Each structure stands twice: as C-alpha cells, then as structure tokens.
Coordinates of C-alpha atoms (C1' of nucleotides) in Angstrom, one line a residue:
Chain A
M1 CA 10.8 -12.1 20.1
K2 CA 8.8 -10.0 19.7
Q3 CA 8.4 -6.7 17.6
I4 CA 7.0 -4.5 15.1
T5 CA 7.0 -6.1 11.4
K6 CA 6.8 -3.3 9.4
Y7 CA 4.9 -5.0 6.4
V8 CA 4.2 -3.8 3.6
I9 CA 2.4 -5.1 0.6
K10 CA 4.5 -4.9 -2.4
N11 CA 3.2 -3.3 -5.4
S12 CA 3.9 -5.9 -7.8
L13 CA 1.6 -8.0 -6.0
K14 CA -0.5 -5.4 -6.2
R15 CA -0.8 -5.1 -9.8
I16 CA -1.1 -9.4 -10.0
F17 CA -4.1 -9.0 -7.9
L18 CA -5.5 -6.2 -10.6
Y19 CA -4.4 -8.4 -13.7
R20 CA -6.1 -11.4 -12.0
S21 CA -9.3 -9.3 -11.9
C22 CA -9.2 -7.4 -15.2
L23 CA -8.8 -11.5 -16.9
V24 CA -11.7 -13.2 -14.9
R25 CA -13.8 -10.5 -16.3
L26 CA -12.3 -10.3 -20.1
K27 CA -13.1 -14.3 -19.7
M28 CA -16.4 -13.8 -18.8
M29 CA -16.9 -11.4 -21.5
G30 CA -15.5 -14.2 -24.1
V31 CA -11.8 -13.2 -24.4
E32 CA -9.5 -16.0 -24.7
K33 CA -6.5 -13.9 -25.4
V34 CA -4.4 -11.6 -24.2
F35 CA -1.1 -9.2 -24.8
S36 CA 0.4 -7.7 -22.7
Y37 CA -1.0 -4.0 -24.1
T38 CA -4.1 -5.1 -23.0
L39 CA -3.6 -6.0 -19.9
A40 CA -2.1 -2.5 -19.9
N41 CA -5.1 -0.6 -21.4
E42 CA -7.2 -2.0 -18.5
T43 CA -5.5 -1.3 -16.1
G44 CA -3.9 1.6 -16.4
V45 CA -0.2 0.5 -16.1
T46 CA 2.4 0.0 -19.1
P47 CA 2.6 -3.3 -20.9
D48 CA 6.2 -3.1 -19.5
Q49 CA 5.1 -2.7 -16.5
V50 CA 2.9 -6.1 -16.8
R51 CA 5.4 -8.2 -18.9
K52 CA 8.2 -7.2 -15.8
D53 CA 5.6 -8.5 -12.5
F54 CA 4.7 -11.4 -14.7
S55 CA 8.3 -12.6 -15.3
E56 CA 9.1 -11.7 -10.9
F57 CA 6.3 -14.1 -10.7
G58 CA 7.2 -16.6 -13.2
I59 CA 4.9 -16.4 -15.7
K60 CA 5.7 -16.9 -19.0
G61 CA 3.4 -16.1 -22.5
N62 CA 4.1 -16.7 -26.2
K63 CA 5.8 -14.7 -28.5
R64 CA 3.7 -12.6 -30.9
G65 CA 0.7 -14.9 -29.1
G66 CA 0.2 -13.4 -25.7
Y67 CA -1.0 -14.8 -23.2
K68 CA -3.8 -17.2 -22.8
I69 CA -6.4 -16.3 -20.5
N70 CA -7.4 -19.3 -19.1
E71 CA -3.3 -20.2 -18.2
L72 CA -2.4 -17.7 -17.1
L73 CA -5.8 -17.7 -14.6
D74 CA -4.3 -21.6 -13.6
I75 CA -0.5 -19.9 -12.9
M76 CA -2.1 -17.0 -10.9
E77 CA -4.8 -19.6 -8.7
N78 CA -1.4 -21.8 -8.0
L79 CA 0.0 -18.6 -7.3
F80 CA -2.1 -18.0 -4.6
H81 CA -3.4 -21.2 -3.5
R82 CA -6.6 -20.4 -4.8
N83 CA -7.8 -24.1 -5.5
K84 CA -7.3 -25.1 -1.5
D85 CA -9.6 -23.4 0.6
H86 CA -8.5 -21.1 3.2
N87 CA -10.0 -21.7 6.6
I88 CA -10.2 -18.0 8.6
V89 CA -11.3 -16.7 11.7
L90 CA -12.5 -13.2 12.4
I91 CA -11.6 -11.8 16.2
G92 CA -14.7 -8.9 16.8
M93 CA -17.8 -8.6 16.2
G94 CA -18.7 -4.5 16.3
N95 CA -20.0 -3.0 13.2
L96 CA -17.2 -3.3 10.8
G97 CA -16.4 -7.2 12.1
L98 CA -20.3 -7.8 11.4
A99 CA -19.5 -6.4 7.7
L100 CA -16.9 -8.4 7.3
S101 CA -18.1 -11.3 8.5
K102 CA -21.3 -11.3 5.9
Y103 CA -19.2 -10.0 2.9
S104 CA -19.9 -12.3 0.6
K105 CA -16.1 -11.7 -1.9
F106 CA -14.3 -13.9 0.6
V107 CA -16.5 -16.9 -0.4
Q108 CA -16.5 -15.9 -3.8
R109 CA -12.2 -16.5 -3.2
N110 CA -12.3 -19.8 -1.8
M111 CA -11.6 -17.5 2.0
N112 CA -14.1 -19.1 4.3
I113 CA -14.4 -17.7 7.6
V114 CA -14.8 -20.6 9.9
A115 CA -15.4 -18.9 13.0
T116 CA -16.0 -15.4 14.8
F117 CA -15.3 -14.3 18.0
D118 CA -16.4 -11.9 20.1
I119 CA -16.0 -10.9 24.3
D120 CA -19.5 -10.7 24.0
P121 CA -20.8 -13.4 22.0
F122 CA -24.8 -13.1 22.9
K123 CA -24.8 -9.9 22.4
Q124 CA -23.7 -10.1 19.1
K125 CA -25.2 -13.6 18.2
I126 CA -28.6 -11.5 17.7
R127 CA -27.6 -9.2 14.8
S128 CA -25.2 -11.8 13.5
D129 CA -26.7 -15.1 10.9
I130 CA -23.5 -17.0 11.1
T131 CA -22.2 -18.2 14.6
V132 CA -20.1 -16.3 17.1
Y133 CA -17.9 -18.0 19.6
S134 CA -16.6 -16.7 23.1
M135 CA -12.9 -15.8 23.6
S136 CA -12.3 -18.8 25.5
R137 CA -12.4 -21.2 22.4
L138 CA -10.0 -20.0 19.8
K139 CA -7.5 -22.5 20.4
E140 CA -9.9 -25.0 19.8
I141 CA -11.2 -23.9 17.1
I142 CA -7.8 -22.5 15.0
D143 CA -6.7 -26.2 15.8
R144 CA -9.6 -27.9 13.8
F145 CA -10.1 -25.8 10.9
R146 CA -6.4 -25.8 11.3
V147 CA -6.5 -21.8 11.0
K148 CA -3.5 -20.1 9.7
V149 CA -4.5 -16.3 9.3
A150 CA -7.1 -14.3 11.0
I151 CA -9.1 -10.7 10.8
L152 CA -8.7 -8.7 13.7
A153 CA -11.3 -6.2 14.0
V154 CA -10.9 -5.5 18.1
P155 CA -10.8 -2.1 19.5
E156 CA -7.4 -0.5 19.6
I157 CA -7.2 -1.4 23.6
S158 CA -7.5 -5.0 23.6
A159 CA -6.1 -5.3 19.1
Q160 CA -2.4 -6.0 21.2
E161 CA -3.3 -8.4 23.6
V162 CA -5.8 -10.1 21.3
A163 CA -2.9 -10.4 18.4
D164 CA -0.6 -12.0 20.9
D165 CA -3.2 -15.0 21.7
L166 CA -3.5 -15.3 18.1
V167 CA 0.4 -16.4 17.6
R168 CA -0.1 -17.8 20.7
H169 CA -2.2 -20.3 19.2
G170 CA -0.1 -20.6 15.6
I171 CA -2.0 -17.8 13.9
K172 CA 1.1 -16.4 10.7
G173 CA -0.8 -14.0 9.0
I174 CA -3.4 -10.8 10.5
V175 CA -5.3 -8.8 8.0
N176 CA -5.4 -5.9 11.6
F177 CA -7.7 -3.4 11.1
A178 CA -7.6 -1.9 14.5
P179 CA -4.9 1.8 14.5
V180 CA -1.9 -0.2 15.7
L181 CA 1.2 -1.0 15.5
L182 CA 1.1 -4.5 16.5
K183 CA 3.9 -6.4 17.6
V184 CA 4.5 -9.9 17.4
P185 CA 7.0 -12.5 15.8
P186 CA 8.9 -11.8 12.8
D187 CA 7.0 -15.4 10.8
V188 CA 4.1 -13.5 11.9
I189 CA 2.8 -10.9 8.9
I190 CA 0.9 -8.0 9.4
N191 CA -1.2 -6.3 7.2
N192 CA -2.8 -3.4 8.4
V193 CA -5.8 -1.9 7.1
N194 CA -6.6 1.7 8.7
L195 CA -10.0 3.5 7.7
C196 CA -9.0 7.2 8.6
D197 CA -5.8 6.9 7.0
E198 CA -7.1 6.4 3.4
L199 CA -9.9 8.4 3.5
E200 CA -7.1 11.0 5.1
S201 CA -4.9 10.4 2.2
V202 CA -7.2 11.0 -0.1
I203 CA -8.4 14.1 1.8
Y204 CA -4.8 15.9 1.5
Y205 CA -4.5 14.8 -1.6
V206 CA -6.9 16.4 -2.5
H207 CA -6.4 19.9 -0.8
K208 CA -3.6 19.9 -2.4
Q209 CA -4.6 18.9 -6.0
L210 CA -7.3 22.5 -5.4
K211 CA -4.1 24.1 -4.0
V212 CA -1.4 23.1 -7.3
E213 CA -4.9 23.7 -10.0
G214 CA -4.5 27.7 -8.5
L215 CA -1.6 27.6 -9.4
K216 CA -2.0 25.9 -12.7
N217 CA 1.1 23.8 -11.9
L218 CA 0.5 20.2 -12.4
E219 CA 3.5 19.1 -13.0
I220 CA 4.5 18.7 -9.3
L221 CA 1.4 17.2 -8.7
Y222 CA 1.9 14.1 -11.3
K223 CA 5.1 13.6 -10.0
D224 CA 3.8 13.0 -6.3
M225 CA 1.2 10.7 -7.6
K226 CA 2.5 8.0 -9.3
Y227 CA 0.5 7.3 -12.0
Chain B
M1 CA -11.5 13.1 -20.3
K2 CA -12.0 10.0 -18.2
Q3 CA -9.0 7.9 -17.6
I4 CA -7.9 4.7 -15.0
T5 CA -6.2 7.3 -12.1
K6 CA -3.7 4.0 -10.7
Y7 CA -2.9 6.3 -8.1
V8 CA -0.8 4.4 -5.0
I9 CA -0.6 6.8 -1.2
K10 CA 3.1 7.6 -1.1
N11 CA 5.1 5.3 1.9
S12 CA 6.1 8.3 2.8
L13 CA 2.8 10.2 3.7
K14 CA 1.9 6.2 5.3
R15 CA 4.7 6.5 7.7
I16 CA 3.9 10.5 8.6
F17 CA -0.1 9.4 9.8
L18 CA 1.8 6.7 11.8
Y19 CA 5.0 9.2 13.3
R20 CA 1.4 11.4 14.0
S21 CA -1.1 8.0 15.9
C22 CA 2.1 7.5 18.2
L23 CA 2.5 11.1 18.6
V24 CA -1.1 11.4 19.8
R25 CA -0.4 8.3 22.1
L26 CA 3.1 9.1 23.2
K27 CA 1.8 13.2 24.2
M28 CA -1.1 11.7 26.0
M29 CA 1.1 9.6 28.2
G30 CA 2.5 12.9 29.0
V31 CA 5.5 12.5 26.6
E32 CA 6.6 16.5 25.5
K33 CA 9.4 15.7 23.1
V34 CA 10.6 13.5 21.0
F35 CA 13.9 12.0 19.2
S36 CA 13.9 10.5 16.5
Y37 CA 15.0 7.5 17.4
T38 CA 11.7 7.4 19.7
L39 CA 9.8 7.9 16.9
A40 CA 11.8 5.3 14.9
N41 CA 11.7 2.3 17.9
E42 CA 7.9 2.8 18.4
T43 CA 7.1 3.0 14.2
G44 CA 9.1 -0.3 13.1
V45 CA 11.7 2.5 10.8
T46 CA 15.1 4.1 11.6
P47 CA 15.8 7.2 12.5
D48 CA 17.5 8.4 9.3
Q49 CA 14.2 7.0 7.7
V50 CA 12.0 9.5 10.6
R51 CA 13.9 12.7 9.7
K52 CA 13.7 12.2 5.5
D53 CA 10.2 12.3 6.1
F54 CA 10.1 14.8 8.0
S55 CA 12.9 16.9 5.9
E56 CA 10.1 15.7 2.8
F57 CA 7.1 17.0 4.3
G58 CA 9.5 20.3 5.5
I59 CA 9.1 19.1 9.2
K60 CA 12.2 21.2 11.2
G61 CA 13.0 19.9 14.5
N62 CA 15.5 21.1 17.3
K63 CA 19.6 20.5 17.0
R64 CA 20.4 18.6 19.6
G65 CA 16.2 19.3 21.6
G66 CA 14.8 16.6 19.1
Y67 CA 11.1 17.5 18.0
K68 CA 8.8 19.2 21.1
I69 CA 5.3 16.6 20.2
N70 CA 3.0 19.7 20.8
E71 CA 5.0 21.5 17.7
L72 CA 5.0 18.3 15.9
L73 CA 1.6 18.3 15.9
D74 CA 0.4 21.7 15.3
I75 CA 2.2 20.9 12.1
M76 CA 1.0 18.1 11.1
E77 CA -2.7 18.9 11.6
N78 CA -1.6 22.1 9.3
L79 CA -0.4 20.0 6.6
F80 CA -3.4 17.4 6.7
H81 CA -6.2 20.3 7.4
R82 CA -6.7 18.7 10.0
N83 CA -8.6 22.3 11.7
K84 CA -11.2 22.6 9.6
D85 CA -13.8 19.8 9.2
H86 CA -14.0 17.8 6.2
N87 CA -17.8 16.9 5.1
I88 CA -17.9 13.4 3.4
V89 CA -20.8 11.4 2.1
L90 CA -21.2 7.9 2.0
I91 CA -22.8 6.1 -1.3
G92 CA -23.8 2.1 -0.7
M93 CA -25.7 2.1 2.9
G94 CA -25.0 -2.1 2.1
N95 CA -23.6 -3.9 5.4
L96 CA -20.2 -2.6 4.8
G97 CA -21.2 0.8 3.9
L98 CA -23.5 0.9 7.2
A99 CA -20.1 -0.3 9.7
L100 CA -18.6 2.5 7.9
S101 CA -21.2 5.0 8.5
K102 CA -21.1 4.1 12.4
Y103 CA -17.5 3.8 12.3
S104 CA -16.5 5.9 15.4
K105 CA -12.8 7.6 14.2
F106 CA -13.7 9.3 11.0
V107 CA -15.5 11.7 13.5
Q108 CA -12.4 11.8 16.1
R109 CA -10.0 13.2 12.9
N110 CA -12.7 16.0 12.5
M111 CA -14.4 13.7 8.9
N112 CA -18.0 14.2 9.2
I113 CA -20.1 11.8 7.4
V114 CA -23.3 14.4 6.8
A115 CA -25.5 11.9 4.6
T116 CA -25.2 8.5 3.3
F117 CA -26.6 7.3 0.2
D118 CA -28.9 4.3 -1.1
I119 CA -31.1 3.3 -4.5
D120 CA -33.3 2.5 -1.5
P121 CA -33.7 4.2 1.1
F122 CA -36.1 3.2 3.0
K123 CA -35.1 -0.5 3.4
Q124 CA -31.5 1.0 5.0
K125 CA -32.9 3.3 7.1
I126 CA -34.5 1.1 9.7
R127 CA -30.2 -0.7 10.5
S128 CA -29.4 2.9 10.4
D129 CA -29.2 5.6 12.9
I130 CA -28.5 8.3 10.7
T131 CA -30.5 9.7 7.6
V132 CA -30.0 7.3 4.6
Y133 CA -31.1 9.8 1.3
S134 CA -32.3 8.7 -2.5
M135 CA -29.7 9.1 -4.5
S136 CA -31.5 11.8 -6.8
R137 CA -30.6 14.8 -3.4
L138 CA -27.2 13.8 -4.1
K139 CA -26.3 17.2 -6.3
E140 CA -28.6 19.1 -3.5
I141 CA -26.7 17.8 -0.6
I142 CA -22.7 17.7 -2.5
D143 CA -23.9 21.6 -3.0
R144 CA -25.1 22.5 0.6
F145 CA -22.8 20.9 2.6
R146 CA -20.0 22.3 0.0
V147 CA -18.7 18.4 0.0
K148 CA -15.2 17.7 -2.3
V149 CA -14.9 13.6 -0.6
A150 CA -17.1 10.6 -1.1
I151 CA -16.0 7.0 0.1
L152 CA -18.1 4.5 -2.2
A153 CA -19.5 1.3 -0.7
V154 CA -22.0 0.3 -3.7
P155 CA -22.3 -3.0 -5.6
E156 CA -19.1 -3.5 -8.2
I157 CA -21.7 -3.7 -10.9
S158 CA -23.3 0.4 -10.0
A159 CA -19.4 1.6 -9.2
Q160 CA -18.7 3.4 -12.2
E161 CA -22.1 4.8 -12.9
V162 CA -21.8 6.6 -9.2
A163 CA -18.9 7.1 -9.5
D164 CA -19.5 9.0 -12.6
D165 CA -22.4 11.0 -10.8
L166 CA -20.4 11.9 -7.9
V167 CA -17.3 13.4 -10.2
R168 CA -20.3 15.8 -12.0
H169 CA -21.2 17.4 -9.4
G170 CA -18.1 18.7 -7.6
I171 CA -16.3 15.1 -6.0
K172 CA -12.6 15.7 -6.2
G173 CA -11.4 12.2 -4.6
I174 CA -12.9 9.2 -3.3
V175 CA -12.2 6.4 -1.4
N176 CA -13.4 2.7 -3.3
F177 CA -14.5 -0.3 -1.6
A178 CA -15.9 -2.1 -4.7
P179 CA -13.7 -4.1 -6.6
V180 CA -13.5 -2.4 -9.9
L181 CA -10.6 0.3 -11.3
L182 CA -12.9 3.5 -11.8
K183 CA -12.5 5.9 -15.0
V184 CA -12.7 9.3 -14.2
P185 CA -11.2 12.7 -14.9
P186 CA -7.5 12.9 -14.3
D187 CA -8.1 15.7 -11.5
V188 CA -9.9 13.5 -9.8
I189 CA -7.7 11.8 -7.0
I190 CA -9.4 7.3 -6.5
N191 CA -8.3 5.0 -3.4
N192 CA -9.2 1.6 -3.9
V193 CA -9.7 -0.3 -0.5
N194 CA -9.9 -4.1 -1.9
L195 CA -10.6 -5.9 1.1
C196 CA -10.2 -9.3 -0.6
D197 CA -6.9 -8.2 -1.8
E198 CA -5.6 -7.4 1.5
L199 CA -6.5 -10.6 3.0
E200 CA -5.1 -12.6 0.1
S201 CA -2.4 -11.5 0.3
V202 CA -1.5 -11.9 3.5
I203 CA -2.4 -15.5 2.3
Y204 CA 0.4 -15.6 -0.1
Y205 CA 2.9 -14.1 1.9
V206 CA 1.7 -16.6 5.0
H207 CA 2.2 -19.3 2.7
K208 CA 5.9 -18.5 0.8
Q209 CA 7.0 -18.2 4.5
L210 CA 6.1 -21.3 5.8
K211 CA 7.5 -22.8 2.8
V212 CA 10.6 -21.0 2.9
E213 CA 10.6 -22.0 7.2
G214 CA 10.2 -25.5 5.5
L215 CA 13.9 -25.0 3.3
K216 CA 15.4 -23.8 6.2
N217 CA 14.8 -26.7 9.0
L218 CA 16.4 -28.7 5.7
E219 CA 19.0 -26.5 6.0
I220 CA 19.5 -27.2 9.3
L221 CA 18.7 -30.7 8.9
Y222 CA 21.4 -30.9 6.1
K223 CA 24.5 -29.2 8.1
D224 CA 23.6 -31.0 11.3
M225 CA 24.5 -34.5 9.3
K226 CA 28.0 -33.1 8.3
Y227 CA 28.6 -35.5 5.3
Chain C
dG1 C1' 34.8 29.7 27.5
dA2 C1' 37.3 25.4 25.8
dA3 C1' 35.5 20.6 25.0
dT4 C1' 33.2 17.2 24.5
dT5 C1' 28.6 15.2 23.7
dG6 C1' 24.1 14.1 21.1
dA7 C1' 20.9 15.4 18.6
dT8 C1' 19.9 17.5 13.7
dG9 C1' 19.9 18.0 8.4
dT10 C1' 21.3 16.4 3.8
dG11 C1' 24.2 15.4 0.4
dA12 C1' 26.5 11.1 -1.2
dA13 C1' 26.2 6.1 -1.8
dA14 C1' 23.4 2.0 -2.0
dC15 C1' 19.7 0.1 -3.2
dA16 C1' 15.1 -1.0 -5.7
dA17 C1' 11.6 0.2 -9.0
dA18 C1' 10.0 1.4 -13.6
dT19 C1' 10.9 2.6 -18.3
dC20 C1' 13.7 1.9 -22.0
dA21 C1' 15.2 -0.8 -25.8
dC22 C1' 15.9 -4.1 -28.3
dA23 C1' 16.8 -9.2 -29.9
dA24 C1' 14.5 -13.5 -29.8
dA25 C1' 10.8 -16.2 -30.9
dA26 C1' 6.2 -16.9 -33.5
dT27 C1' 3.0 -16.0 -37.0
dA28 C1' 2.0 -13.6 -41.0
dT29 C1' 2.5 -12.5 -46.1
dG30 C1' 3.8 -12.8 -50.4
Chain D
dC1 C1' 10.9 -20.4 -48.2
dA2 C1' 12.5 -15.7 -47.7
dT3 C1' 10.8 -11.2 -45.2
dA4 C1' 8.0 -8.3 -42.7
dT5 C1' 5.5 -8.2 -38.9
dT6 C1' 4.2 -8.6 -33.7
dT7 C1' 4.5 -9.6 -29.7
dT8 C1' 7.5 -11.2 -25.7
dG9 C1' 10.9 -11.3 -22.2
dT10 C1' 14.7 -9.6 -20.7
dG11 C1' 19.6 -6.9 -20.0
dA12 C1' 20.6 -1.5 -19.6
dT13 C1' 19.6 2.4 -18.1
dT14 C1' 16.5 5.9 -15.8
dT15 C1' 14.4 7.1 -11.9
dG16 C1' 12.8 6.9 -7.3
dT17 C1' 13.3 5.4 -2.4
dT18 C1' 16.2 3.8 1.8
dT19 C1' 20.5 3.8 3.8
dC20 C1' 25.1 6.1 5.0
dA21 C1' 28.2 9.5 6.5
dC22 C1' 29.1 13.4 8.9
dA23 C1' 28.8 18.2 8.7
dT24 C1' 26.4 21.7 11.9
dC25 C1' 24.6 23.3 15.5
dA26 C1' 22.9 23.1 20.8
dA27 C1' 23.5 21.6 25.3
dT28 C1' 26.3 19.9 29.0
dT29 C1' 30.5 19.5 31.2
dC30 C1' 35.2 20.6 32.8

DNA sequence: GAATTGATGTGAAACAAATCACAAAATATG
DNA sequence: CATATTTTGTGATTTGTTTCACATCAATTC
C-alpha cells in the first residue's frame, strides 16, 4: 500500500548531529572532555537540553566528570552506523544532481555515492567525473552494492515514477529534492528537502521581523521563532 | 551582540507551504474549491490540522462551502509577500553555489538571485551564465538592489567571515549551506541546510526501521510457534 | 420553511517537548 | 575523613502542538 509518509526528522536527532560536529571540532583543537554546558554554549541550546537529548539516545557521562569526547564520538559513530560504509545512489544529474555528486562531505562521513543515474547518461557524462548510468541499470547496481538509500534530484514530473522504481528495487530511504510529496509504502523513509521553501521561509521571517521591529515589539517574534 | 541563533522553521509554516504547492497543482487541474479533507488527503495530514493551521495564519473559509482555491492562494501570496519581487545574493560559486544559481524554481517564485559572488570570480565565470562578482563589490550590490536575504554556499572555513560581511552590509536573513553554526546578531534569521545531516538522518531511520522489522518478524515467528 | 446534512472554526483534552529543580555521585578541599 | 563543590541524570512542571468533539453556520431536501 502506497501512501504519503509525513516524515519529519526529530529535533533531538538534529541536535545530536549538531553536538557531534561540535565535538569533532573540539577534538581537533585538542580538547578531551566536555560538560553539558560547554556543548550548550557552542550549539546555542540549554545544558538541560543537551543532557535530555543524551539520555534519549542512551548516552551516559560521568557525574561531575562531564563527558569524554572520544567516548561520546564512539557512541555516536555506533548510533549512526558510521563505522560501516554506506552505499548511496543518486538519480538525476541535472545541475543539482551534479553538484551533489561532487559534494565531498558525504565521503568524509562514509556515505559513498556508488553510482549516478540519468535518463540521458551520455549528455551528463561530459560534465561529471564519475560514471553516469542509464536508468535501465538501476536494479543491477542497487543489487550489486546492496544500496538501501537514494538521493532523488530529478525534475518533479518524473519524481514519483523514479521513486516507484527505487522502491521496487529495494530502496528503503530517499532524500527527495523534487518539490512533490512522494507516495511510497509505509516502511520507506522519505526526507524532503525543498530549497524554495527553505529560502521562502527565511524571507517570510525577515519580513515579519522587519515589521515587528517597526512596532518595537520583539516578544511575539521570539515566541514564534524558538531559539 | 553576536550569538548563535538556533532557528527552526515552524512545522505549521512548512505545512502551509505544502498546502500551497498542492493548491497550485489542483488549480492547474481546473479545481476551484477544496475542503480541509481534500488538502489533508493530498498532503498526508489530518483535516483538523489543516483547519488549525489555517486558523493560526488567520485564513478563513466558508462554513459548509470549503475554501475557494483562488482566495486561498491570494491570501498566501500576501502572507509570503509573493506579490513583490525578492532580490537575493548568492555567495560562493563552487559546485553547490553554481547549481543553486541555475535553480529555476527560485525565479518561478519571485525570488531572484540578482548577483553571485566568489573570492575568485574569474575562475567561476567560465562555468556560470550569470555574472560573478568579486567579494569587494558586495556592499555596492546589496545597496543597489536593496537585498535583505542571502544564500551562503561557501566552504565552512570562511562561512563565519562572509556572514559577518553580509550582516555588516544589512543582510537580515541567510540560508546557510555551510556546516557551521553562524554567530550573528539576534535580529538576523539563519536557516541552516545541512546536506550531510539530511542524508545521514535517513540512513539512521532506515537502519532503525530494518532493526524493528527484524524484531517484528521474530515476534511473528514466536506467535506462530505456539508454546 | 422546518429539518437534515456537511462543512468550518475553536475551545477542551491528550499528547509531546522543553525547562526546571533537585537527588545522586564523583571529585576536591581542609 | 568529613564537608563542600560540581556536574550528571531524571522525575516534576511548564509550555507547545496535535487531536478530539461539538457548536455554528450555510446549503440542501422534503
């Protein structure tokens, strides 16, 4: 049964990512230990929140001793399966797809785009350093590399069709850049990234802010904005 | 005073964007009227939620008559200031910046990238159709086009520095693609888009899901065995 | 034109997330 | 070794969000 999976990444998970990137930075600076308030300061949240988040993910520290950065990072690596490599496929080698295929940060985090696909693989091959396959070889590659997660960067008109293919071939998670709500079985995770909405919401809040500043009434705004 | 603005787009606002894109589609199909449950079905939420969201943004329908799509869209256009054009600057013409500069959906929604910037404008000019300015002309362009919102697609190492420049020159909102938490005055809106996190969180949930399904199978197995 | 139907709009209730407050534990101090 | 200090971990409380339930209104039917 296909349906729209209204899937939202939990804020607590987003914050864990935040803490981690902060920990990596601190580690590089030679720091070995953090307290909840260190992390809080660095990430703009409250110390309580840090501890609650850790508790949610089963992360324990040492009373009075804070947290050892190495231990924290180990736990997080495990939590996010970062010890293993993750094979990803990328569908759609337009401007955005091309940029994503070259995005070096994925590799740094053990997420490897093992293959990219496009309806017109020859046209795109010129611009790309890595292999662009035709859509007909999707199943073959997904099977060979045991791919479970895909990035979808195709035009919205073909997004659903491609998503259907992906699901049929065993994909269980999709980061979808097309501005459409994909209908998939309930066991498939969809994470929609809508660039227009991201930009537009900033415009919305900026306008609101400017208006409020005119009224010299910041209270309403702060409530709305969740610092 | 500079600080980390942990800024999160409200879910209700995200849903309003969802409703709108759905309304646009329905309008194109010739539909003139919707009910809360129509929108709910199309967007994977509940009818109550649709009505509550509308109520939050002051949108009223007609008892029994549902909502006229044209009226809804008008209200939303106003709400999001879509009647006016919005001038945006884009900083950083690497792979991602280049793709964003060519992203046609922004223009379709009245968000115009009036200029792009890079520390090495000459190198990037080759690949880009639109003008790439050197960073020294930032203030001039921002002033001339009355720009309030910027897209930041520079390497993380220079993100804070560029953000400081932007704020100094009057930018009030930033969509930040660099994986760093920018420190800005509290009246500046930062919306962080972290592509790695988006991908990684899908991997996290997929793994979790597979684990749970494994457990479910186990349960079924035990049930079947009837002790 | 009274009765019925079908939708909205919104308080109330249930649920979820964030903050508070403090006990518990580990370390430091005298 | 007792006391003070510091920081974690987590129930309790508050705050925020979603769902429920129903009064209200407009259209339709008889």
